[in-house]
PDB file of C-alpha atoms in Angstrom:
ATOM      1  CA  ASP A  25      10.577   1.631 -11.175  1.00 81.00           C
ATOM      2  CA  SER A  26      10.325   0.910  -7.664  1.00 85.00           C
ATOM      3  CA  GLY A  27      13.000  -1.725  -7.830  1.00 92.00           C
ATOM      4  CA  VAL A  28      10.777  -4.403  -6.498  1.00 95.00           C
ATOM      5  CA  THR A  29      10.233  -7.354  -8.929  1.00 96.00           C
ATOM      6  CA  GLN A  30       6.875  -9.655  -8.646  1.00 97.00           C
ATOM      7  CA  THR A  31       6.277 -12.365 -10.852  1.00 97.00           C
ATOM      8  CA  PRO A  32       3.959 -13.589 -12.363  1.00 97.00           C
ATOM      9  CA  LYS A  33       2.084 -10.182 -13.211  1.00 95.00           C
ATOM     10  CA  HIS A  34      -1.363 -12.025 -14.164  1.00 96.00           C
ATOM     11  CA  LEU A  35      -2.338 -15.705 -13.381  1.00 96.00           C
ATOM     12  CA  ILE A  36      -5.653 -17.505 -13.893  1.00 97.00           C
ATOM     13  CA  THR A  37      -6.385 -20.645 -12.113  1.00 97.00           C
ATOM     14  CA  ALA A  38      -9.305 -22.834 -11.000  1.00 97.00           C
ATOM     15  CA  THR A  39     -10.759 -23.524  -7.441  1.00 97.00           C
ATOM     16  CA  GLY A  40      -9.037 -25.760  -5.293  1.00 97.00           C
ATOM     17  CA  GLN A  41      -5.425 -25.195  -7.105  1.00 98.00           C
ATOM     18  CA  ARG A  42      -2.366 -23.773  -5.587  1.00 98.00           C
ATOM     19  CA  VAL A  43      -0.030 -21.168  -6.493  1.00 98.00           C
ATOM     20  CA  THR A  44       3.190 -19.488  -5.855  1.00 98.00           C
ATOM     21  CA  LEU A  45       3.711 -15.636  -6.329  1.00 98.00           C
ATOM     22  CA  ARG A  46       7.641 -14.657  -6.259  1.00 98.00           C
ATOM     23  CA  CYS A  47       8.796 -11.233  -5.046  1.00 98.00           C
ATOM     24  CA  SER A  48      12.588  -9.984  -5.228  1.00 97.00           C
ATOM     25  CA  PRO A  49      13.147  -7.010  -2.908  1.00 96.00           C
ATOM     26  CA  ARG A  50      15.093  -3.922  -3.728  1.00 95.00           C
ATOM     27  CA  SER A  51      18.666  -4.307  -3.695  1.00 94.00           C
ATOM     28  CA  GLY A  52      19.750  -3.985   0.247  1.00 91.00           C
ATOM     29  CA  ASP A  53      16.435  -4.320   1.596  1.00 93.00           C
ATOM     30  CA  LEU A  54      16.039  -6.908   4.270  1.00 93.00           C
ATOM     31  CA  SER A  55      12.274  -6.974   4.732  1.00 92.00           C
ATOM     32  CA  VAL A  56       9.604  -8.005   2.597  1.00 95.00           C
ATOM     33  CA  TYR A  57       5.857  -7.539   3.150  1.00 95.00           C
ATOM     34  CA  TRP A  58       2.847  -9.269   1.334  1.00 96.00           C
ATOM     35  CA  TYR A  59      -0.314  -7.429   0.948  1.00 94.00           C
ATOM     36  CA  GLN A  60      -3.694  -8.447  -0.607  1.00 95.00           C
ATOM     37  CA  GLN A  61      -5.719  -5.907  -2.655  1.00 92.00           C
ATOM     38  CA  SER A  62      -9.452  -7.014  -3.140  1.00 87.00           C
ATOM     39  CA  LEU A  63     -12.590  -4.517  -4.190  1.00 77.00           C
ATOM     40  CA  ASP A  64     -14.360  -5.170  -1.019  1.00 69.00           C
ATOM     41  CA  GLN A  65     -11.650  -5.286   1.466  1.00 66.00           C
ATOM     42  CA  GLY A  66      -9.120  -2.908   0.345  1.00 79.00           C
ATOM     43  CA  LEU A  67      -5.158  -3.252   1.096  1.00 86.00           C
ATOM     44  CA  GLN A  68      -4.869  -6.069   3.599  1.00 89.00           C
ATOM     45  CA  PHE A  69      -1.634  -6.969   5.094  1.00 90.00           C
ATOM     46  CA  LEU A  70      -0.589 -10.509   5.115  1.00 94.00           C
ATOM     47  CA  ILE A  71       2.779 -11.106   6.268  1.00 95.00           C
ATOM     48  CA  GLN A  72       6.355  -9.610   6.757  1.00 94.00           C
ATOM     49  CA  TYR A  73       9.633 -11.124   6.767  1.00 95.00           C
ATOM     50  CA  TYR A  74      12.938  -9.592   7.709  1.00 93.00           C
ATOM     51  CA  ASN A  75      16.332 -11.541   6.571  1.00 95.00           C
ATOM     52  CA  GLY A  76      14.674 -14.857   6.446  1.00 96.00           C
ATOM     53  CA  GLU A  77      12.542 -14.705   9.621  1.00 96.00           C
ATOM     54  CA  GLU A  78       8.814 -14.071   9.873  1.00 95.00           C
ATOM     55  CA  ARG A  79       8.398 -10.760  11.702  1.00 92.00           C
ATOM     56  CA  ALA A  80       4.799  -9.803  11.783  1.00 90.00           C
ATOM     57  CA  LYS A  81       1.683 -11.692  10.616  1.00 92.00           C
ATOM     58  CA  GLY A  82      -1.668  -9.954   9.444  1.00 90.00           C
ATOM     59  CA  ASN A  83      -4.824 -11.264   8.175  1.00 84.00           C
ATOM     60  CA  ILE A  84      -3.364 -14.100   6.180  1.00 93.00           C
ATOM     61  CA  LEU A  85      -5.295 -17.379   6.077  1.00 95.00           C
ATOM     62  CA  GLU A  86      -4.114 -20.823   6.999  1.00 96.00           C
ATOM     63  CA  ARG A  87      -4.276 -21.810   3.324  1.00 97.00           C
ATOM     64  CA  PHE A  88      -1.461 -19.328   2.624  1.00 97.00           C
ATOM     65  CA  SER A  89       1.913 -19.403   3.529  1.00 97.00           C
ATOM     66  CA  ALA A  90       5.130 -17.453   2.711  1.00 97.00           C
ATOM     67  CA  GLN A  91       8.745 -17.953   3.130  1.00 97.00           C
ATOM     68  CA  GLN A  92      11.673 -15.522   2.526  1.00 98.00           C
ATOM     69  CA  PHE A  93      15.182 -17.412   0.946  1.00 97.00           C
ATOM     70  CA  PRO A  94      18.667 -16.675   1.723  1.00 96.00           C
ATOM     71  CA  ASP A  95      19.148 -14.461  -1.341  1.00 95.00           C
ATOM     72  CA  LEU A  96      16.193 -12.392   0.208  1.00 96.00           C
ATOM     73  CA  HIS A  97      13.690 -13.227  -2.537  1.00 97.00           C
ATOM     74  CA  SER A  98      10.085 -14.318  -0.945  1.00 98.00           C
ATOM     75  CA  GLU A  99       7.621 -16.538  -2.235  1.00 98.00           C
ATOM     76  CA  LEU A 100       3.756 -16.420  -1.194  1.00 98.00           C
ATOM     77  CA  ASN A 101       1.924 -19.679  -1.538  1.00 98.00           C
ATOM     78  CA  LEU A 102      -1.654 -19.933  -1.835  1.00 98.00           C
ATOM     79  CA  SER A 103      -3.505 -23.057  -1.812  1.00 97.00           C
ATOM     80  CA  SER A 104      -6.910 -24.653  -1.852  1.00 97.00           C
ATOM     81  CA  LEU A 105      -7.847 -21.693  -3.839  1.00 98.00           C
ATOM     82  CA  GLU A 106     -11.351 -20.329  -3.738  1.00 97.00           C
ATOM     83  CA  LEU A 107     -13.253 -17.780  -6.082  1.00 96.00           C
ATOM     84  CA  GLY A 108     -12.828 -15.064  -2.957  1.00 94.00           C
ATOM     85  CA  ASP A 109      -8.881 -15.351  -3.531  1.00 96.00           C
ATOM     86  CA  SER A 110      -9.185 -13.246  -6.460  1.00 96.00           C
ATOM     87  CA  ALA A 111      -7.317 -10.241  -5.702  1.00 95.00           C
ATOM     88  CA  LEU A 112      -4.123  -8.367  -6.360  1.00 95.00           C
ATOM     89  CA  TYR A 113      -1.228  -9.431  -4.358  1.00 97.00           C
ATOM     90  CA  PHE A 114       1.534  -6.831  -3.721  1.00 95.00           C
ATOM     91  CA  CYS A 115       4.861  -7.453  -2.323  1.00 96.00           C
ATOM     92  CA  ALA A 116       6.914  -4.335  -0.877  1.00 95.00           C
ATOM     93  CA  SER A 117      10.415  -4.230   0.682  1.00 93.00           C
ATOM     94  CA  SER A 118      11.306  -1.753   3.146  1.00 86.00           C
ATOM     95  CA  GLY A 119      14.782   0.012   3.809  1.00 74.00           C
ATOM     96  CA  GLY A 120      12.827   2.514   6.012  1.00 72.00           C
ATOM     97  CA  GLU A 121       9.793   3.180   4.055  1.00 79.00           C
ATOM     98  CA  LEU A 122       7.910   0.917   1.793  1.00 87.00           C
ATOM     99  CA  PHE A 123       8.391   0.415  -1.749  1.00 91.00           C
ATOM    100  CA  PHE A 124       5.727  -1.467  -3.752  1.00 92.00           C
ATOM    101  CA  GLY A 125       6.008  -3.980  -6.669  1.00 94.00           C
ATOM    102  CA  GLU A 126       3.473  -3.843  -9.625  1.00 93.00           C
ATOM    103  CA  GLY A 127       1.619  -6.732  -8.276  1.00 94.00           C
ATOM    104  CA  SER A 128       0.182 -10.301  -9.251  1.00 96.00           C
ATOM    105  CA  ARG A 129      -3.320 -10.379 -10.480  1.00 95.00           C
ATOM    106  CA  LEU A 130      -4.663 -13.590  -9.431  1.00 97.00           C
ATOM    107  CA  THR A 131      -8.041 -14.738 -10.872  1.00 96.00           C
ATOM    108  CA  VAL A 132      -9.686 -17.886  -9.590  1.00 97.00           C
ATOM    109  CA  LEU A 133     -12.431 -19.491 -11.626  1.00 96.00           C
TER     110      LEU A 133
ATOM    111  CA  GLY B  17      -5.461   1.081  18.371  1.00 82.00           C
ATOM    112  CA  ASN B  18      -4.180   3.254  15.356  1.00 86.00           C
ATOM    113  CA  SER B  19      -6.494   3.655  12.478  1.00 90.00           C
ATOM    114  CA  VAL B  20      -6.880   5.892   9.455  1.00 94.00           C
ATOM    115  CA  THR B  21     -10.079   7.085   8.081  1.00 95.00           C
ATOM    116  CA  GLN B  22     -10.067   9.103   4.801  1.00 94.00           C
ATOM    117  CA  MET B  23     -13.021  10.337   2.778  1.00 89.00           C
ATOM    118  CA  GLU B  24     -14.673   7.884   0.510  1.00 88.00           C
ATOM    119  CA  GLY B  25     -14.707   8.002  -3.197  1.00 86.00           C
ATOM    120  CA  PRO B  26     -15.139   8.249  -5.932  1.00 93.00           C
ATOM    121  CA  VAL B  27     -13.972  11.685  -6.352  1.00 96.00           C
ATOM    122  CA  THR B  28     -14.609  13.427  -9.712  1.00 97.00           C
ATOM    123  CA  LEU B  29     -13.173  16.848 -10.789  1.00 97.00           C
ATOM    124  CA  SER B  30     -12.592  18.896 -13.731  1.00 97.00           C
ATOM    125  CA  GLU B  31      -8.960  19.706 -15.014  1.00 97.00           C
ATOM    126  CA  GLU B  32      -7.427  22.734 -12.799  1.00 96.00           C
ATOM    127  CA  ALA B  33      -9.944  22.325  -9.917  1.00 97.00           C
ATOM    128  CA  PHE B  34      -8.650  22.451  -6.395  1.00 97.00           C
ATOM    129  CA  LEU B  35      -8.194  19.235  -4.691  1.00 97.00           C
ATOM    130  CA  THR B  36      -8.662  18.262  -1.231  1.00 97.00           C
ATOM    131  CA  ILE B  37      -8.709  14.732  -0.023  1.00 97.00           C
ATOM    132  CA  ASN B  38      -9.550  14.114   3.937  1.00 97.00           C
ATOM    133  CA  CYS B  39      -7.702  11.956   6.109  1.00 97.00           C
ATOM    134  CA  THR B  40      -7.654  11.884   9.830  1.00 97.00           C
ATOM    135  CA  TYR B  41      -6.018   9.290  11.991  1.00 96.00           C
ATOM    136  CA  THR B  42      -5.948   7.890  15.494  1.00 94.00           C
ATOM    137  CA  ALA B  43      -3.193   6.889  16.949  1.00 90.00           C
ATOM    138  CA  THR B  44      -0.587   7.015  20.271  1.00 84.00           C
ATOM    139  CA  GLY B  45       2.389   9.025  20.564  1.00 84.00           C
ATOM    140  CA  TYR B  46       3.813  10.709  17.397  1.00 88.00           C
ATOM    141  CA  PRO B  47       3.287   8.459  14.181  1.00 92.00           C
ATOM    142  CA  SER B  48       4.639   9.118  10.949  1.00 92.00           C
ATOM    143  CA  LEU B  49       1.875   9.926   8.352  1.00 94.00           C
ATOM    144  CA  PHE B  50       2.094   9.127   4.374  1.00 94.00           C
ATOM    145  CA  TRP B  51       0.153   9.259   1.244  1.00 96.00           C
ATOM    146  CA  TYR B  52       0.562   6.661  -1.245  1.00 95.00           C
ATOM    147  CA  VAL B  53      -0.744   6.855  -4.859  1.00 96.00           C
ATOM    148  CA  GLN B  54      -1.837   3.867  -7.248  1.00 93.00           C
ATOM    149  CA  TYR B  55      -2.067   4.610 -10.610  1.00 93.00           C
ATOM    150  CA  PRO B  56      -4.100   2.295 -12.934  1.00 88.00           C
ATOM    151  CA  GLY B  57      -2.457  -1.229 -13.382  1.00 83.00           C
ATOM    152  CA  GLU B  58       0.532  -0.141 -10.923  1.00 86.00           C
ATOM    153  CA  GLY B  59       1.560  -0.785  -7.552  1.00 89.00           C
ATOM    154  CA  LEU B  60       1.434   2.021  -4.535  1.00 91.00           C
ATOM    155  CA  GLN B  61       4.090   4.721  -4.878  1.00 92.00           C
ATOM    156  CA  LEU B  62       4.974   6.966  -1.698  1.00 92.00           C
ATOM    157  CA  LEU B  63       3.717  10.366  -2.662  1.00 96.00           C
ATOM    158  CA  LEU B  64       4.753  12.361   0.293  1.00 96.00           C
ATOM    159  CA  LYS B  65       5.293  12.185   4.090  1.00 94.00           C
ATOM    160  CA  ALA B  66       5.515  13.700   7.208  1.00 95.00           C
ATOM    161  CA  THR B  67       7.150  12.741  10.408  1.00 92.00           C
ATOM    162  CA  LYS B  68       6.166  15.244  13.045  1.00 92.00           C
ATOM    163  CA  ALA B  69       3.535  17.568  13.959  1.00 93.00           C
ATOM    164  CA  ASP B  70       3.555  20.962  11.499  1.00 95.00           C
ATOM    165  CA  ASP B  71       5.536  19.169   9.159  1.00 96.00           C
ATOM    166  CA  LYS B  72       4.249  19.711   5.386  1.00 97.00           C
ATOM    167  CA  GLY B  73       4.939  17.117   2.873  1.00 97.00           C
ATOM    168  CA  SER B  74       4.985  17.978  -0.681  1.00 97.00           C
ATOM    169  CA  ASN B  75       5.610  16.296  -4.174  1.00 97.00           C
ATOM    170  CA  LYS B  76       4.405  16.730  -7.740  1.00 95.00           C
ATOM    171  CA  GLY B  77       2.426  19.686  -6.681  1.00 97.00           C
ATOM    172  CA  PHE B  78       0.610  17.998  -3.843  1.00 98.00           C
ATOM    173  CA  GLU B  79       0.948  19.121  -0.349  1.00 98.00           C
ATOM    174  CA  ALA B  80      -0.339  17.344   3.154  1.00 98.00           C
ATOM    175  CA  THR B  81       0.288  19.034   6.752  1.00 98.00           C
ATOM    176  CA  TYR B  82       0.583  16.892   9.667  1.00 97.00           C
ATOM    177  CA  ARG B  83      -1.836  18.520  12.116  1.00 96.00           C
ATOM    178  CA  LYS B  84      -1.493  17.137  15.671  1.00 94.00           C
ATOM    179  CA  GLU B  85      -4.268  19.328  17.292  1.00 94.00           C
ATOM    180  CA  THR B  86      -6.941  17.841  14.626  1.00 96.00           C
ATOM    181  CA  THR B  87      -5.110  14.718  14.101  1.00 96.00           C
ATOM    182  CA  SER B  88      -5.547  15.070  10.232  1.00 97.00           C
ATOM    183  CA  PHE B  89      -3.134  14.705   7.213  1.00 98.00           C
ATOM    184  CA  HIS B  90      -5.342  16.334   4.483  1.00 98.00           C
ATOM    185  CA  LEU B  91      -4.106  15.913   0.695  1.00 98.00           C
ATOM    186  CA  GLU B  92      -4.453  19.047  -1.328  1.00 98.00           C
ATOM    187  CA  LYS B  93      -3.356  20.296  -4.978  1.00 98.00           C
ATOM    188  CA  GLY B  94      -4.082  23.407  -6.322  1.00 97.00           C
ATOM    189  CA  SER B  95      -4.859  22.696  -9.872  1.00 96.00           C
ATOM    190  CA  VAL B  96      -5.226  18.758 -10.771  1.00 97.00           C
ATOM    191  CA  GLN B  97      -4.333  17.330 -14.136  1.00 97.00           C
ATOM    192  CA  VAL B  98      -5.801  14.281 -15.856  1.00 96.00           C
ATOM    193  CA  SER B  99      -2.791  12.322 -15.257  1.00 96.00           C
ATOM    194  CA  ASP B 100      -3.585  12.717 -11.335  1.00 97.00           C
ATOM    195  CA  SER B 101      -6.315  10.415 -11.792  1.00 97.00           C
ATOM    196  CA  ALA B 102      -5.500   7.386  -9.451  1.00 96.00           C
ATOM    197  CA  VAL B 103      -6.244   5.943  -5.965  1.00 95.00           C
ATOM    198  CA  TYR B 104      -4.867   7.849  -3.080  1.00 96.00           C
ATOM    199  CA  PHE B 105      -4.050   5.998   0.186  1.00 95.00           C
ATOM    200  CA  CYS B 106      -3.562   7.765   3.458  1.00 96.00           C
ATOM    201  CA  ALA B 107      -1.312   5.900   5.859  1.00 94.00           C
ATOM    202  CA  LEU B 108       0.265   5.907   9.294  1.00 92.00           C
ATOM    203  CA  SER B 109       3.094   4.224  11.093  1.00 89.00           C
ATOM    204  CA  PRO B 110       4.495   4.424  14.568  1.00 82.00           C
ATOM    205  CA  PRO B 111       7.942   5.970  15.095  1.00 75.00           C
ATOM    206  CA  PHE B 112      10.650   3.559  13.546  1.00 69.00           C
ATOM    207  CA  SER B 113       8.131   0.832  12.737  1.00 71.00           C
ATOM    208  CA  ALA B 114       7.330   0.650   9.324  1.00 64.00           C
ATOM    209  CA  SER B 115       6.255  -2.740   9.637  1.00 66.00           C
ATOM    210  CA  LYS B 116       3.291  -1.750  11.307  1.00 77.00           C
ATOM    211  CA  ILE B 117       1.966   0.757   8.877  1.00 86.00           C
ATOM    212  CA  ILE B 118      -1.727   1.068   8.509  1.00 88.00           C
ATOM    213  CA  PHE B 119      -3.388   2.001   5.256  1.00 91.00           C
ATOM    214  CA  GLY B 120      -6.946   3.946   5.098  1.00 92.00           C
ATOM    215  CA  SER B 121      -9.415   2.423   2.462  1.00 91.00           C
ATOM    216  CA  GLY B 122      -8.227   4.510  -0.479  1.00 93.00           C
ATOM    217  CA  THR B 123      -9.874   7.569  -2.306  1.00 95.00           C
ATOM    218  CA  ARG B 124     -10.218   7.076  -6.040  1.00 94.00           C
ATOM    219  CA  LEU B 125      -9.933  10.288  -7.979  1.00 96.00           C
ATOM    220  CA  SER B 126     -10.951  10.718 -11.327  1.00 96.00           C
ATOM    221  CA  ILE B 127     -10.076  13.856 -13.437  1.00 97.00           C
ATOM    222  CA  ARG B 128     -12.369  15.208 -16.334  1.00 96.00           C
ATOM    223  CA  PRO B 129     -10.457  16.937 -19.383  1.00 93.00           C
TER     224      PRO B 129
END
């Protein structure tokens, strides 16, 4: 158990819809990272937050957004979903090295 | 820029075989190097790491040595088990910059009983 909690574990939705993925970091970790893992593109860094502030941005689409709340949990919002957004979305927190949650598997039909 | 290249999979071995998964990197300075493992249905877990040249990381029978002269960090295990079947990711991060960690494309390992 990494101590990073992600919900939901599985999500099935339709194209054009919007979903929110939630992440609770390990106790005491201030940084949260979001990654997308798809079969054809491997592990892609999306965005990092540190203590509520955006710290780094990777290959995140404009249809996607994220935020980190005062209690340090984070949410990743995916809108206008397309078939190609189907993937595993991982959250990780860092106190020096990365600890990953078990991921949220999104299927867009 | 920094990058990581690891051998493509899938790699299929018989139980008790010797394993090597190659990883080479390009980086300025002295990055930290990592191997992560992803078991089926789970997130990535740190398997081992090395933070300076000639360091050897080890865990669960796996080893990797930070070779600055060949810019490599190959993963090895002397005798694999079925339970080692997973995807293995090589990664690097600049010193003191976990946020800039870069992952390789992953190597799927399957072990036959």
